[in-house]
Amino acid sequence: MKFFTKNCFTEANRLATAGRYAEAMGRLQARRGSQTVAPPMDFASPTNLFAPKFGFQSLPGARDITSALRSLPTREPGTAKLLPAGARFEEHSFVNAAGARSYKLYVPSGYRQEALPLFVMLHGCRQSPDDFAAGTRMNELAEARGFLVAYPSQPASANPSRCWNWFNVGDQERDRGEPSIVAGVTRQIMSDCAVDPARVYIVGLSAGGAAASVMAATYPDLYAAVGVHSGLACGAARDANSAFAAMRQGASHPREGSVNSVPTIVFHGDRDMVVSPINGDQVIAQFKSATAARRSVVHGRSDGGVSYTCSTEADSNGRPTSEHWVLHGAGHAWSGGSPGGSYTDPRGPDASSEMVRFFLDGAGREAARASPE
């Protein structure tokens, strides 16, 4: 790698030591002729103060800054593709006593005012609605299957790294803080559009996955099922310090017992160095159904070469209550996502397709049928 100069390395190391990863990578990649990318190390962290606690050596297989460069993504965060004729990807806003948030709403071209399912997608740190839409390809699935997709946006004014504040006590309760805002966004869409109230789902990645757990725990009457990718259980932390501990080794006392059972699908890489995979186990345990009676385990391998274990639980009638996908050798990224978005692993399996199947054809559908009128 002769294109890097000694001065370039010295300056990049100085920036990395100070936790200024994006600038460090920018210095190196400017020499390399590629685009600057955002570092993944503080992806779920409470604030950007998390970054200085980790050097490039904490990346898997990274012995120095050069190998760390090879370990990081090589694309900028993406934006959504051009829309099909008749489809809309609109920007809206919501305001309540807890604050204001903008959000993007995808309306498929086939929408004719009939009641459609609604997916609410909570992005990870340093992401945006457009980036998350591009990485998950959820708009493409919405176009094919016929559902609405909402992407609430977390601004830097609410968190320096644009993380959802899943670790704050005030943001873990119904009708308070950020949960009230996300629920408000959901209800506003249900008021403005034709939405089937029994088929509303909450999904999140990393910090957004932890926030999705909070939403499912605090609004089980609003969301028929939850999808958590590389996230944490509701109540896994009570402040910033306990958030770091939970991310490293799981919650010491995850909130259980008081949480209603909600159909749940979890994806987590077993080599996730940002959020320990034990957190995926704790999400499944938190929302475990009391009626779960049957368990099956399937081992497989995606077309992209990622081995996985999928554990499914169902009730006595065979209705699925949870799916837990453990991705062997995978890290902290959306499984099967598009390289056009940030923090994705295109090798699969396709988390977006599996979540849509789980919600619309499996557990989420059965939960909707069982919902009170």
Tab-separated table of C-alpha atoms in Angstrom:
chain	number	residue	atom	x	y	z
A	1	MET	CA	0.000	0.000	0.000
A	2	LYS	CA	2.657	2.464	-1.103
A	3	PHE	CA	0.096	5.156	-1.908
A	4	PHE	CA	-0.092	6.003	1.834
A	5	THR	CA	2.617	8.372	3.068
A	6	LYS	CA	4.090	8.420	6.551
A	7	ASN	CA	2.520	11.827	7.207
A	8	CYS	CA	-0.832	10.483	6.059
A	9	PHE	CA	-0.618	7.596	8.554
A	10	THR	CA	0.514	9.892	11.367
A	11	GLU	CA	-2.386	12.281	10.882
A	12	ALA	CA	-4.923	9.442	10.473
A	13	ASN	CA	-3.714	7.777	13.674
A	14	ARG	CA	-3.944	11.081	15.536
A	15	LEU	CA	-7.538	11.561	14.393
A	16	ALA	CA	-8.448	7.962	15.186
A	17	THR	CA	-6.985	8.209	18.680
A	18	ALA	CA	-9.154	11.273	19.217
A	19	GLY	CA	-12.168	9.279	18.103
A	20	ARG	CA	-12.544	11.295	14.873
A	21	TYR	CA	-12.940	8.217	12.685
A	22	ALA	CA	-14.722	9.770	9.734
A	23	GLU	CA	-11.940	12.347	9.371
A	24	ALA	CA	-9.263	9.674	9.753
A	25	MET	CA	-10.835	7.536	7.076
A	26	GLY	CA	-11.286	10.579	4.905
A	27	ARG	CA	-7.551	11.316	5.061
A	28	LEU	CA	-6.664	7.750	4.093
A	29	GLN	CA	-9.309	7.339	1.445
A	30	ALA	CA	-8.530	10.693	-0.138
A	31	ARG	CA	-5.080	9.239	-0.782
A	32	ARG	CA	-6.610	6.008	-1.953
A	33	GLY	CA	-9.035	7.728	-4.305
A	34	SER	CA	-12.204	6.297	-2.754
A	35	GLN	CA	-15.150	7.874	-0.961
A	36	THR	CA	-15.302	8.720	2.709
A	37	VAL	CA	-17.444	6.418	4.815
A	38	ALA	CA	-18.796	6.693	8.321
A	39	PRO	CA	-17.225	4.303	10.849
A	40	PRO	CA	-19.393	1.584	12.326
A	41	MET	CA	-17.942	1.476	15.819
A	42	ASP	CA	-20.391	3.850	17.509
A	43	PHE	CA	-23.379	2.581	15.525
A	44	ALA	CA	-25.575	1.780	18.525
A	45	SER	CA	-23.849	3.908	21.115
A	46	PRO	CA	-25.679	6.417	23.299
A	47	THR	CA	-23.624	9.366	22.063
A	48	ASN	CA	-20.549	9.980	19.967
A	49	LEU	CA	-18.532	9.841	23.207
A	50	PHE	CA	-18.541	6.072	22.652
A	51	ALA	CA	-16.099	6.302	19.749
A	52	PRO	CA	-12.936	7.361	21.678
A	53	LYS	CA	-13.204	4.229	23.826
A	54	PHE	CA	-12.321	2.100	20.798
A	55	GLY	CA	-9.376	2.175	18.434
A	56	PHE	CA	-9.205	0.689	14.973
A	57	GLN	CA	-7.719	-2.416	16.603
A	58	SER	CA	-11.157	-3.266	17.978
A	59	LEU	CA	-12.399	-4.062	14.469
A	60	PRO	CA	-12.357	-7.822	13.721
A	61	GLY	CA	-9.072	-8.764	12.054
A	62	ALA	CA	-7.711	-5.217	12.206
A	63	ARG	CA	-4.097	-5.285	13.400
A	64	ASP	CA	-3.394	-1.720	12.372
A	65	ILE	CA	-4.994	1.211	10.628
A	66	THR	CA	-4.298	-0.272	7.182
A	67	SER	CA	-6.111	-3.535	7.883
A	68	ALA	CA	-8.880	-1.552	9.568
A	69	LEU	CA	-9.340	0.357	6.327
A	70	ARG	CA	-9.934	-2.922	4.525
A	71	SER	CA	-12.452	-3.916	7.234
A	72	LEU	CA	-14.711	-0.898	6.754
A	73	PRO	CA	-17.427	-0.379	4.124
A	74	THR	CA	-16.351	1.266	0.869
A	75	ARG	CA	-19.574	3.054	-0.040
A	76	GLU	CA	-21.210	6.203	1.199
A	77	PRO	CA	-24.618	5.919	2.838
A	78	GLY	CA	-27.087	5.567	0.019
A	79	THR	CA	-30.367	7.069	-0.956
A	80	ALA	CA	-33.528	5.433	-2.176
A	81	LYS	CA	-33.778	4.397	-5.824
A	82	LEU	CA	-35.901	6.183	-8.393
A	83	LEU	CA	-39.558	5.639	-7.658
A	84	PRO	CA	-41.865	3.459	-9.756
A	85	ALA	CA	-44.541	5.379	-11.654
A	86	GLY	CA	-47.329	6.299	-9.280
A	87	ALA	CA	-45.372	5.598	-6.081
A	88	ARG	CA	-44.538	8.350	-3.586
A	89	PHE	CA	-41.763	8.812	-1.019
A	90	GLU	CA	-42.979	11.819	0.910
A	91	GLU	CA	-41.521	13.851	3.773
A	92	HIS	CA	-43.786	14.733	6.685
A	93	SER	CA	-43.419	15.901	10.277
A	94	PHE	CA	-44.998	15.224	13.646
A	95	VAL	CA	-45.023	17.363	16.784
A	96	ASN	CA	-46.196	16.660	20.315
A	97	ALA	CA	-45.256	17.752	23.831
A	98	ALA	CA	-42.133	15.543	23.766
A	99	GLY	CA	-40.723	17.090	20.596
A	100	ALA	CA	-40.828	17.129	16.803
A	101	ARG	CA	-39.589	14.615	14.249
A	102	SER	CA	-39.652	14.453	10.490
A	103	TYR	CA	-40.348	11.172	8.755
A	104	LYS	CA	-40.428	9.717	5.257
A	105	LEU	CA	-43.434	7.709	4.074
A	106	TYR	CA	-43.365	5.305	1.142
A	107	VAL	CA	-46.722	4.871	-0.593
A	108	PRO	CA	-46.712	2.091	-3.214
A	109	SER	CA	-48.009	2.748	-6.711
A	110	GLY	CA	-50.903	0.325	-6.183
A	111	TYR	CA	-52.348	2.235	-3.236
A	112	ARG	CA	-56.037	3.007	-3.888
A	113	GLN	CA	-57.215	4.084	-0.429
A	114	GLU	CA	-57.711	0.472	0.655
A	115	ALA	CA	-56.473	-0.416	4.143
A	116	LEU	CA	-52.841	-1.552	3.841
A	117	PRO	CA	-50.330	-2.869	6.403
A	118	LEU	CA	-47.883	-0.309	7.797
A	119	PHE	CA	-44.213	-0.913	8.629
A	120	VAL	CA	-42.475	1.627	10.899
A	121	MET	CA	-38.685	1.463	10.418
A	122	LEU	CA	-36.262	2.883	13.013
A	123	HIS	CA	-32.778	3.498	11.622
A	124	GLY	CA	-29.455	3.023	13.405
A	125	CYS	CA	-26.978	5.669	14.501
A	126	ARG	CA	-25.528	7.910	11.795
A	127	GLN	CA	-28.221	6.758	9.380
A	128	SER	CA	-31.108	8.614	7.745
A	129	PRO	CA	-34.492	7.515	6.395
A	130	ASP	CA	-33.202	7.541	2.805
A	131	ASP	CA	-30.105	5.585	3.743
A	132	PHE	CA	-32.081	3.022	5.739
A	133	ALA	CA	-34.591	2.629	2.924
A	134	ALA	CA	-31.781	2.035	0.444
A	135	GLY	CA	-29.955	-0.457	2.649
A	136	THR	CA	-32.972	-2.543	3.621
A	137	ARG	CA	-34.720	-2.364	0.214
A	138	MET	CA	-37.961	-2.213	2.201
A	139	ASN	CA	-39.574	0.173	-0.293
A	140	GLU	CA	-39.070	-2.362	-3.073
A	141	LEU	CA	-40.765	-5.027	-0.968
A	142	ALA	CA	-43.575	-2.594	-0.148
A	143	GLU	CA	-44.103	-2.009	-3.845
A	144	ALA	CA	-44.212	-5.749	-4.543
A	145	ARG	CA	-46.379	-6.786	-1.563
A	146	GLY	CA	-48.525	-3.697	-1.109
A	147	PHE	CA	-47.824	-1.982	2.216
A	148	LEU	CA	-46.846	1.444	3.535
A	149	VAL	CA	-43.426	2.115	5.064
A	150	ALA	CA	-42.598	4.940	7.478
A	151	TYR	CA	-39.072	6.009	8.440
A	152	PRO	CA	-38.992	8.375	11.435
A	153	SER	CA	-35.801	10.452	11.528
A	154	GLN	CA	-33.692	11.043	14.621
A	155	PRO	CA	-31.922	14.431	14.345
A	156	ALA	CA	-28.499	15.326	15.725
A	157	SER	CA	-30.231	17.790	18.029
A	158	ALA	CA	-31.748	14.807	19.887
A	159	ASN	CA	-28.540	12.745	19.867
A	160	PRO	CA	-25.126	13.769	18.463
A	161	SER	CA	-24.832	10.493	16.511
A	162	ARG	CA	-28.528	10.475	15.532
A	163	CYS	CA	-29.087	7.399	17.727
A	164	TRP	CA	-32.508	6.746	19.211
A	165	ASN	CA	-32.192	7.261	22.970
A	166	TRP	CA	-33.212	3.713	23.884
A	167	PHE	CA	-31.090	3.783	27.064
A	168	ASN	CA	-32.786	6.756	28.760
A	169	VAL	CA	-35.401	5.945	31.391
A	170	GLY	CA	-37.538	8.790	30.084
A	171	ASP	CA	-37.476	7.235	26.603
A	172	GLN	CA	-38.635	3.795	27.710
A	173	GLU	CA	-42.153	4.570	28.897
A	174	ARG	CA	-45.515	4.752	27.172
A	175	ASP	CA	-46.722	8.256	26.322
A	176	ARG	CA	-43.390	9.795	27.296
A	177	GLY	CA	-40.326	10.938	25.379
A	178	GLU	CA	-39.380	9.300	22.109
A	179	PRO	CA	-41.864	6.405	22.402
A	180	SER	CA	-44.700	8.955	22.397
A	181	ILE	CA	-43.222	10.572	19.284
A	182	VAL	CA	-42.834	7.306	17.338
A	183	ALA	CA	-46.321	6.214	18.396
A	184	GLY	CA	-47.579	9.658	17.360
A	185	VAL	CA	-45.991	9.319	13.920
A	186	THR	CA	-47.625	5.894	13.582
A	187	ARG	CA	-51.057	7.180	14.560
A	188	GLN	CA	-50.760	10.232	12.338
A	189	ILE	CA	-50.150	7.978	9.322
A	190	MET	CA	-53.060	5.778	10.370
A	191	SER	CA	-55.229	8.911	10.432
A	192	ASP	CA	-53.954	10.363	7.150
A	193	CYS	CA	-53.879	7.111	5.142
A	194	ALA	CA	-55.936	3.951	4.866
A	195	VAL	CA	-54.125	1.584	7.245
A	196	ASP	CA	-55.255	-1.767	8.604
A	197	PRO	CA	-54.935	-1.144	12.374
A	198	ALA	CA	-54.391	-4.850	13.017
A	199	ARG	CA	-51.380	-4.979	10.675
A	200	VAL	CA	-49.010	-2.316	11.974
A	201	TYR	CA	-45.425	-3.455	12.627
A	202	ILE	CA	-42.315	-1.927	14.203
A	203	VAL	CA	-38.780	-2.734	12.972
A	204	GLY	CA	-35.344	-1.407	13.891
A	205	LEU	CA	-31.602	-1.851	13.451
A	206	SER	CA	-29.028	-1.491	16.249
A	207	ALA	CA	-30.056	1.564	18.308
A	208	GLY	CA	-33.230	1.531	16.225
A	209	GLY	CA	-33.657	-2.153	17.094
A	210	ALA	CA	-33.430	-1.324	20.786
A	211	ALA	CA	-35.980	1.451	20.251
A	212	ALA	CA	-38.251	-1.005	18.390
A	213	SER	CA	-38.125	-3.284	21.456
A	214	VAL	CA	-39.192	-0.328	23.582
A	215	MET	CA	-42.085	0.426	21.225
A	216	ALA	CA	-43.315	-3.177	21.179
A	217	ALA	CA	-43.096	-3.389	24.974
A	218	THR	CA	-44.888	-0.106	25.623
A	219	TYR	CA	-47.440	-0.179	22.779
A	220	PRO	CA	-48.437	-3.836	22.273
A	221	ASP	CA	-51.913	-2.615	21.367
A	222	LEU	CA	-50.522	-0.546	18.493
A	223	TYR	CA	-47.965	-2.923	16.945
A	224	ALA	CA	-48.946	-6.442	15.901
A	225	ALA	CA	-45.346	-7.710	15.798
A	226	VAL	CA	-41.745	-6.505	16.109
A	227	GLY	CA	-38.537	-7.059	14.136
A	228	VAL	CA	-35.198	-6.407	15.867
A	229	HIS	CA	-31.915	-6.561	13.943
A	230	SER	CA	-28.704	-6.342	16.004
A	231	GLY	CA	-30.555	-4.596	18.838
A	232	LEU	CA	-31.295	-4.892	22.538
A	233	ALA	CA	-34.253	-5.643	24.801
A	234	CYS	CA	-36.433	-2.945	26.306
A	235	GLY	CA	-34.935	-1.779	29.602
A	236	ALA	CA	-31.506	-3.235	28.794
A	237	ALA	CA	-29.999	0.013	30.122
A	238	ARG	CA	-31.059	2.867	32.366
A	239	ASP	CA	-28.325	5.359	31.462
A	240	ALA	CA	-25.257	5.754	29.241
A	241	ASN	CA	-22.925	3.697	31.441
A	242	SER	CA	-25.267	0.712	31.661
A	243	ALA	CA	-25.852	1.036	27.890
A	244	PHE	CA	-22.161	0.406	27.221
A	245	ALA	CA	-22.240	-2.613	29.527
A	246	ALA	CA	-25.375	-4.040	27.888
A	247	MET	CA	-23.916	-3.612	24.426
A	248	ARG	CA	-20.776	-5.486	25.460
A	249	GLN	CA	-22.270	-8.313	27.513
A	250	GLY	CA	-26.057	-8.091	27.518
A	251	ALA	CA	-28.362	-6.585	30.098
A	252	SER	CA	-27.749	-7.661	33.678
A	253	HIS	CA	-31.474	-7.412	34.478
A	254	PRO	CA	-33.555	-7.135	31.284
A	255	ARG	CA	-37.147	-6.134	31.817
A	256	GLU	CA	-39.231	-9.312	31.858
A	257	GLY	CA	-42.554	-10.370	33.313
A	258	SER	CA	-44.193	-6.964	32.893
A	259	VAL	CA	-43.797	-7.080	29.108
A	260	ASN	CA	-46.677	-8.411	27.029
A	261	SER	CA	-45.854	-11.186	24.593
A	262	VAL	CA	-45.524	-9.848	21.040
A	263	PRO	CA	-44.715	-11.908	17.926
A	264	THR	CA	-41.001	-11.286	17.424
A	265	ILE	CA	-38.401	-11.869	14.730
A	266	VAL	CA	-34.742	-11.269	15.576
A	267	PHE	CA	-31.618	-11.208	13.388
A	268	HIS	CA	-28.182	-11.031	15.013
A	269	GLY	CA	-24.658	-11.884	13.872
A	270	ASP	CA	-22.703	-14.080	16.261
A	271	ARG	CA	-19.560	-12.046	15.501
A	272	ASP	CA	-21.185	-8.716	16.242
A	273	MET	CA	-18.502	-6.652	17.995
A	274	VAL	CA	-20.762	-3.653	18.627
A	275	VAL	CA	-23.841	-5.247	20.213
A	276	SER	CA	-23.202	-8.649	21.769
A	277	PRO	CA	-25.383	-11.421	20.279
A	278	ILE	CA	-26.625	-12.325	23.769
A	279	ASN	CA	-28.879	-9.298	23.367
A	280	GLY	CA	-30.756	-11.107	20.613
A	281	ASP	CA	-31.441	-13.956	23.054
A	282	GLN	CA	-32.745	-11.437	25.573
A	283	VAL	CA	-35.114	-9.827	23.050
A	284	ILE	CA	-36.607	-13.240	22.267
A	285	ALA	CA	-36.932	-14.023	26.001
A	286	GLN	CA	-38.528	-10.665	26.740
A	287	PHE	CA	-41.405	-11.112	24.313
A	288	LYS	CA	-41.721	-14.872	24.696
A	289	SER	CA	-45.285	-16.071	24.398
A	290	ALA	CA	-46.785	-18.015	27.267
A	291	THR	CA	-48.530	-20.168	24.667
A	292	ALA	CA	-45.320	-21.230	22.909
A	293	ALA	CA	-45.459	-25.016	22.786
A	294	ARG	CA	-43.487	-26.106	19.763
A	295	ARG	CA	-39.907	-25.324	18.830
A	296	SER	CA	-38.068	-26.126	15.631
A	297	VAL	CA	-34.529	-25.398	14.510
A	298	VAL	CA	-33.336	-25.062	10.922
A	299	HIS	CA	-29.727	-24.746	9.791
A	300	GLY	CA	-28.988	-23.251	6.409
A	301	ARG	CA	-26.665	-21.242	4.235
A	302	SER	CA	-27.534	-18.179	2.170
A	303	ASP	CA	-26.642	-17.877	-1.499
A	304	GLY	CA	-23.977	-15.403	-0.414
A	305	GLY	CA	-22.317	-17.996	1.822
A	306	VAL	CA	-23.518	-17.000	5.312
A	307	SER	CA	-24.460	-19.969	7.512
A	308	TYR	CA	-27.351	-19.435	9.890
A	309	THR	CA	-29.476	-21.106	12.526
A	310	CYS	CA	-33.168	-20.182	12.645
A	311	SER	CA	-35.075	-21.177	15.789
A	312	THR	CA	-38.855	-20.917	15.577
A	313	GLU	CA	-41.419	-21.151	18.349
A	314	ALA	CA	-45.129	-21.720	17.750
A	315	ASP	CA	-48.213	-22.165	19.872
A	316	SER	CA	-50.214	-25.375	20.198
A	317	ASN	CA	-52.131	-24.500	17.022
A	318	GLY	CA	-48.935	-24.146	15.028
A	319	ARG	CA	-49.078	-20.332	14.860
A	320	PRO	CA	-45.518	-18.922	14.981
A	321	THR	CA	-44.739	-16.677	17.941
A	322	SER	CA	-41.048	-15.986	17.310
A	323	GLU	CA	-38.132	-16.530	14.946
A	324	HIS	CA	-34.509	-16.098	15.997
A	325	TRP	CA	-31.954	-15.950	13.192
A	326	VAL	CA	-28.349	-16.349	14.351
A	327	LEU	CA	-25.976	-15.425	11.519
A	328	HIS	CA	-22.708	-17.317	11.884
A	329	GLY	CA	-19.607	-15.230	11.289
A	330	ALA	CA	-21.642	-12.077	10.597
A	331	GLY	CA	-21.067	-8.722	12.245
A	332	HIS	CA	-23.064	-5.580	12.932
A	333	ALA	CA	-24.940	-4.989	9.676
A	334	TRP	CA	-28.346	-5.533	8.067
A	335	SER	CA	-28.317	-9.056	6.670
A	336	GLY	CA	-28.942	-9.315	2.946
A	337	GLY	CA	-29.083	-5.546	2.590
A	338	SER	CA	-28.106	-3.483	-0.412
A	339	PRO	CA	-24.532	-2.149	-0.672
A	340	GLY	CA	-26.200	1.099	-1.743
A	341	GLY	CA	-26.975	1.732	1.940
A	342	SER	CA	-24.712	1.891	4.985
A	343	TYR	CA	-24.125	-0.896	7.512
A	344	THR	CA	-25.336	-3.750	5.326
A	345	ASP	CA	-24.055	-7.250	4.616
A	346	PRO	CA	-25.269	-8.159	1.104
A	347	ARG	CA	-24.295	-11.817	1.549
A	348	GLY	CA	-27.615	-12.560	3.246
A	349	PRO	CA	-29.860	-14.183	4.313
A	350	ASP	CA	-32.336	-11.449	3.385
A	351	ALA	CA	-33.611	-10.049	6.696
A	352	SER	CA	-36.071	-7.691	4.985
A	353	SER	CA	-37.803	-10.443	2.999
A	354	GLU	CA	-37.929	-12.745	6.008
A	355	MET	CA	-39.441	-10.032	8.207
A	356	VAL	CA	-42.087	-9.244	5.593
A	357	ARG	CA	-42.917	-12.943	5.360
A	358	PHE	CA	-43.076	-13.291	9.150
A	359	PHE	CA	-45.360	-10.273	9.506
A	360	LEU	CA	-47.669	-10.633	6.521
A	361	ASP	CA	-47.816	-14.418	6.121
A	362	GLY	CA	-47.020	-15.784	9.570
A	363	ALA	CA	-47.001	-14.616	13.169
A	364	GLY	CA	-47.936	-10.998	12.494
A	365	ARG	CA	-50.913	-12.071	10.412
A	366	GLU	CA	-52.106	-14.507	13.051
A	367	ALA	CA	-51.700	-11.865	15.763
A	368	ALA	CA	-53.797	-9.504	13.680
A	369	ARG	CA	-56.551	-12.061	13.395
A	370	ALA	CA	-56.514	-12.520	17.148
A	371	SER	CA	-56.613	-8.777	17.871
A	372	PRO	CA	-59.814	-7.430	19.464
A	373	GLU	CA	-62.091	-5.470	17.157
